[in-house]
Short mmCIF file of C-alpha atoms and ligand atoms in Angstrom, two decimals:
data_model
loop_
_atom_site.label_atom_id
_atom_site.label_comp_id
_atom_site.label_asym_id
_atom_site.label_seq_id
_atom_site.Cartn_x
_atom_site.Cartn_y
_atom_site.Cartn_z
CA UNK A 1 9.37 13.54 -5.28
CA UNK A 2 10.20 10.30 -7.28
CA UNK A 3 7.84 7.37 -7.84
CA UNK A 4 7.52 4.87 -5.07
CA UNK A 5 7.52 1.09 -5.29
CA UNK A 6 6.27 -0.93 -2.27
CA UNK A 7 7.20 -4.48 -2.41
CA UNK A 8 4.31 -6.42 -0.64
CA UNK A 9 5.69 -9.73 -0.13
CA UNK A 10 2.44 -10.97 1.66
CA UNK A 11 3.10 -14.56 3.29
CA UNK A 12 6.43 -15.03 1.49
CA UNK A 13 9.12 -16.41 1.85
CA UNK A 14 9.38 -18.80 4.82
CA UNK A 15 12.99 -18.50 5.51
CA UNK A 16 15.27 -15.72 6.85
CA UNK A 17 17.88 -16.72 4.20
CA UNK A 18 15.39 -16.11 1.28
CA UNK A 19 14.09 -12.97 2.82
CA UNK A 20 17.56 -11.52 3.10
CA UNK A 21 18.50 -12.50 -0.40
CA UNK A 22 15.23 -10.84 -1.72
CA UNK A 23 15.71 -7.67 0.44
CA UNK A 24 19.37 -7.24 -0.80
CA UNK A 25 18.15 -7.49 -4.34
CA UNK A 26 15.46 -4.82 -3.73
CA UNK A 27 17.48 -2.44 -1.65
CA UNK A 28 17.19 0.72 -3.61
CA UNK A 29 16.15 4.37 -3.07
CA UNK A 30 12.37 4.75 -3.62
CA UNK A 31 11.58 1.23 -2.64
CA UNK A 32 9.65 0.21 0.33
CA UNK A 33 9.92 -3.38 1.45
CA UNK A 34 7.08 -4.98 3.15
CA UNK A 35 8.15 -8.43 4.57
CA UNK A 36 6.26 -10.84 6.88
CA UNK A 37 6.70 -9.60 10.56
CA UNK A 38 9.17 -12.42 11.62
CA UNK A 39 11.74 -11.04 9.07
CA UNK A 40 11.49 -7.25 9.85
CA UNK A 41 14.36 -6.81 12.15
CA UNK A 42 16.86 -8.90 10.12
CA UNK A 43 15.81 -7.21 6.89
CA UNK A 44 16.02 -3.81 8.57
CA UNK A 45 19.60 -4.43 9.77
CA UNK A 46 20.55 -5.33 6.32
CA UNK A 47 18.99 -2.36 4.29
CA UNK A 48 21.23 0.55 3.08
CA UNK A 49 18.75 2.43 0.75
CA UNK A 50 15.32 1.00 0.87
CA UNK A 51 12.78 1.71 3.72
CA UNK A 52 10.89 -0.92 5.77
CA UNK A 53 7.13 -1.20 5.86
CA UNK A 54 5.00 -3.47 7.99
CA UNK A 55 1.87 -5.23 6.39
CA UNK A 56 -0.44 -4.33 9.31
CA UNK A 57 -0.80 -3.02 12.74
CA UNK A 58 -3.26 -3.16 15.56
CA UNK A 59 -5.04 -0.13 16.91
CA UNK A 60 -3.74 -0.61 20.54
CA UNK A 61 -0.05 -0.21 21.55
CA UNK A 62 -0.23 -2.63 24.60
CA UNK A 63 -2.73 -4.80 26.30
CA UNK A 64 -4.65 -8.21 26.00
CA UNK A 65 -4.68 -8.62 22.40
CA UNK A 66 -3.21 -11.98 21.49
CA UNK A 67 -1.32 -12.16 18.36
CA UNK A 68 -1.62 -8.46 17.49
CA UNK A 69 1.17 -5.98 16.52
CA UNK A 70 1.66 -2.68 18.33
CA UNK A 71 2.46 0.26 16.17
CA UNK A 72 4.74 1.67 18.79
CA UNK A 73 6.74 -1.50 18.85
CA UNK A 74 7.23 -1.29 15.05
CA UNK A 75 8.31 2.27 15.19
CA UNK A 76 10.77 1.21 17.66
CA UNK A 77 12.38 -1.42 15.37
CA UNK A 78 12.71 1.20 12.66
CA UNK A 79 9.71 0.44 10.49
CA UNK A 80 8.75 3.86 8.75
CA UNK A 81 5.48 2.80 7.00
CA UNK A 82 2.38 0.44 7.65
CA UNK A 83 0.04 -0.93 5.13
CA UNK A 84 -3.53 -0.74 6.48
CA UNK A 85 -6.68 -2.26 5.09
CA UNK A 86 -5.26 -4.43 2.41
CA UNK A 87 -8.17 -6.36 0.70
CA UNK A 88 -6.73 -9.77 1.55
CA UNK A 89 -7.18 -8.74 5.27
CA UNK A 90 -10.63 -7.33 4.59
CA UNK A 91 -11.57 -10.58 2.98
CA UNK A 92 -9.71 -13.41 4.95
CA UNK A 93 -9.60 -11.64 8.29
CA UNK A 94 -12.86 -9.88 8.02
CA UNK A 95 -11.49 -6.42 8.77
CA UNK A 96 -14.35 -3.86 8.57
CA UNK A 97 -13.81 -0.20 7.66
CA UNK A 98 -14.53 0.56 11.29
CA UNK A 99 -11.63 -1.64 12.25
CA UNK A 100 -9.52 -0.10 9.58
CA UNK A 101 -10.30 3.39 10.80
CA UNK A 102 -9.22 2.58 14.33
CA UNK A 103 -5.86 1.26 13.00
CA UNK A 104 -5.41 4.34 10.86
CA UNK A 105 -5.76 6.73 13.95
CA UNK A 106 -3.54 4.52 16.08
CA UNK A 107 -0.80 4.39 13.50
CA UNK A 108 -0.98 8.22 12.91
CA UNK A 109 -0.59 8.75 16.65
CA UNK A 110 2.73 6.78 16.42
CA UNK A 111 3.88 8.93 13.80
CA UNK A 112 4.35 6.06 11.11
CA UNK A 113 3.28 6.60 7.49
CA UNK A 114 0.25 4.81 6.37
CA UNK A 115 -0.46 3.08 2.99
CA UNK A 116 -4.33 2.68 3.03
CA UNK A 117 -5.61 0.32 0.70
CA UNK A 118 -8.95 0.87 -1.12
CA UNK A 119 -10.55 -0.55 -4.29
CA UNK A 120 -13.68 -1.99 -5.62
CA UNK A 121 -14.73 -5.68 -6.21
CA UNK A 122 -15.63 -6.82 -9.85
CA UNK A 123 -19.27 -6.74 -8.95
CA UNK A 124 -18.98 -3.14 -8.62
CA UNK A 125 -16.68 -2.34 -11.51
CA UNK A 126 -19.05 -4.18 -13.71
CA UNK A 127 -21.64 -1.43 -13.23
CA UNK A 128 -19.17 1.10 -14.51
CA UNK A 129 -16.40 3.27 -13.44
CA UNK A 130 -18.61 5.96 -11.86
CA UNK A 131 -20.02 3.10 -9.39
CA UNK A 132 -16.21 2.20 -8.71
CA UNK A 133 -15.60 5.90 -7.86
CA UNK A 134 -18.57 6.02 -5.51
CA UNK A 135 -17.39 2.72 -3.80
CA UNK A 136 -13.77 4.03 -3.33
CA UNK A 137 -15.20 7.40 -1.95
CA UNK A 138 -17.29 5.49 0.60
CA UNK A 139 -14.35 3.41 1.75
CA UNK A 140 -12.10 6.49 2.13
CA UNK A 141 -14.90 8.31 3.95
CA UNK A 142 -15.21 5.32 6.55
CA UNK A 143 -11.48 4.59 6.69
CA UNK A 144 -10.51 8.28 7.42
CA UNK A 145 -13.55 9.24 9.60
CA UNK A 146 -12.43 11.51 12.42
CA UNK A 147 -8.85 12.04 10.67
CA UNK A 148 -7.79 15.69 10.30
CA UNK A 149 -7.43 17.10 6.70
CA UNK A 150 -3.73 17.88 7.43
CA UNK A 151 -3.29 14.23 8.47
CA UNK A 152 -5.07 12.94 5.49
CA UNK A 153 -2.76 14.73 3.16
CA UNK A 154 0.15 12.76 4.50
CA UNK A 155 -1.56 9.32 3.98
CA UNK A 156 -0.58 7.37 0.91
CA UNK A 157 -3.46 5.76 -0.65
CA UNK A 158 -3.11 2.47 -2.72
CA UNK A 159 -5.84 2.04 -5.18
CA UNK A 160 -6.04 -1.62 -5.88
CA UNK A 161 -9.12 -2.94 -7.63
CA UNK A 162 -9.75 -6.23 -6.07
CA UNK A 163 -10.25 -8.07 -9.32
CA UNK A 164 -6.86 -6.98 -10.46
CA UNK A 165 -4.91 -8.32 -7.34
CA UNK A 166 -2.92 -11.44 -8.15
CA UNK A 167 -5.10 -12.12 -11.26
CA UNK A 168 -2.74 -11.12 -14.09
CA UNK A 169 -5.55 -8.69 -15.12
CA UNK A 170 -4.31 -5.27 -14.37
CA UNK A 171 -6.57 -2.20 -14.53
CA UNK A 172 -6.17 0.18 -17.60
CA UNK A 173 -3.66 2.88 -16.84
CA UNK A 174 -5.86 5.92 -18.09
CA UNK A 175 -8.69 4.96 -15.89
CA UNK A 176 -6.22 4.41 -13.02
CA UNK A 177 -4.83 7.68 -13.46
CA UNK A 178 -8.38 9.15 -13.51
CA UNK A 179 -9.14 7.27 -10.15
CA UNK A 180 -5.91 8.61 -8.61
CA UNK A 181 -6.94 12.22 -9.56
CA UNK A 182 -10.33 11.43 -8.05
CA UNK A 183 -8.89 10.13 -4.83
CA UNK A 184 -6.55 13.22 -4.63
CA UNK A 185 -9.39 15.62 -5.16
CA UNK A 186 -11.46 13.79 -2.49
CA UNK A 187 -8.59 14.13 -0.02
CA UNK A 188 -7.52 17.56 -1.11
CA UNK A 189 -6.79 19.26 2.03
CA UNK A 190 -6.93 22.85 1.53
CA UNK A 191 -5.39 25.09 2.91
CA UNK A 192 -2.71 22.31 3.10
CA UNK A 193 -1.78 22.11 -0.27
CA UNK A 194 0.12 18.96 0.20
CA UNK A 195 -0.59 16.56 -2.57
CA UNK A 196 -1.62 13.06 -1.22
CA UNK A 197 0.20 10.34 -2.91
CA UNK A 198 -1.76 7.54 -4.66
CA UNK A 199 -0.21 4.28 -5.66
CA UNK A 200 -1.79 1.64 -8.05
CA UNK A 201 -1.80 -2.04 -7.10
CA UNK A 202 -2.95 -5.03 -9.07
CA UNK A 203 -0.85 -7.30 -11.25
CA UNK A 204 1.80 -4.87 -12.09
CA UNK A 205 5.00 -6.27 -13.61
CA UNK A 206 7.99 -5.24 -15.62
CA UNK A 207 6.01 -5.18 -18.77
CA UNK A 208 3.20 -2.97 -17.69
CA UNK A 209 4.45 -0.80 -14.81
CA UNK A 210 5.83 2.13 -17.33
CA UNK A 211 2.25 2.45 -18.63
CA UNK A 212 1.05 3.30 -15.15
CA UNK A 213 4.08 5.35 -13.94
CA UNK A 214 4.09 7.57 -16.92
CA UNK A 215 0.87 9.18 -15.65
CA UNK A 216 1.65 12.12 -13.25
CA UNK A 217 -1.41 11.39 -11.08
CA UNK A 218 0.06 7.92 -10.27
CA UNK A 219 2.85 8.25 -7.64
CA UNK A 220 4.02 4.67 -7.57
CA UNK A 221 2.91 1.00 -7.17
CA UNK A 222 2.16 -1.52 -4.58
CA UNK A 223 3.56 -4.67 -6.19
CA UNK A 224 2.54 -8.22 -4.93
CA UNK A 225 3.68 -11.16 -6.93
CA UNK A 226 6.26 -9.52 -9.06
CA UNK A 227 8.12 -8.26 -5.99
CA UNK A 228 9.15 -11.70 -4.75
CA UNK A 229 10.76 -12.54 -8.11
CA UNK A 230 14.22 -10.74 -7.56
CA UNK A 231 15.03 -10.22 -11.32
CA UNK A 232 11.51 -9.10 -12.33
CA UNK A 233 11.35 -6.65 -9.30
CA UNK A 234 14.95 -5.19 -10.13
CA UNK A 235 13.80 -4.42 -13.75
CA UNK A 236 10.54 -2.62 -12.13
CA UNK A 237 12.92 -0.54 -9.91
CA UNK A 238 15.03 0.48 -12.83
CA UNK A 239 11.92 1.55 -14.69
CA UNK A 240 10.36 3.37 -11.75
CA UNK A 241 13.70 5.33 -11.31
CA UNK A 242 13.43 6.63 -14.67
CA UNK A 243 9.70 7.53 -14.57
P1 PGA B 301 -0.16 -8.28 -7.11
O1 PGA B 301 -0.66 -7.79 -5.65
O2 PGA B 301 0.71 -7.43 -7.47
O3 PGA B 301 0.21 -9.76 -6.92
O4 PGA B 301 -1.55 -8.28 -7.94
C1 PGA B 301 -0.80 -6.55 -5.23
C2 PGA B 301 -1.25 -6.32 -3.79
O5 PGA B 301 -2.17 -6.99 -3.35
O6 PGA B 301 -0.75 -5.44 -3.19
#
């Protein structure tokens, strides 16, 4: 399986025209495009090679939940993947591990693939790499509580140290590879020998992506800022396709 690049556009852009332009520039095999909700359908009908991913989903499919997004409705419009537990949602929307766990279970029931985001804040990493591993393990434990081993193996984990997101300070690739291996072992689902995929996220760009993707433990990247710069992202796609 090749390396995966997920383009997390976050709250960008604001017009359909810009969204389509960006989507067309990123429409390659091995790419997952994650636009804001209002553009999902239009982007979907214009994609030929890339797959489409939502940036979040709620834990119920219908009911009195103003403003929330039904996993089933996402599936019906052709979305294949959903990001759950991004650190920006944990921070600004106060999403807890318990809420994330409910979302994971609901999205699994709908048979959509999940990209589950985990990662430590700087206050933890400052204490050392072992502390970061403990933090990530505790997030995984809570976020995946009650999820069967077989299902766990199909979840894509995005390891995104919070201090590296949007800061221009990426993690160092050998430590990221070690964290990815740690996550894979943590999720190892014997007798299901499926190897869970782990992406790295946090200030990746066309200059540093190769250093991450060259590690066999790192299966791809969740790209924020660089994914909304068409030329920059095209370079990253070229590098990923050769990694
Ligand atoms: P960044 O964002 O590439 O801008 O650091 C990554 C993410 O939040 O997924």
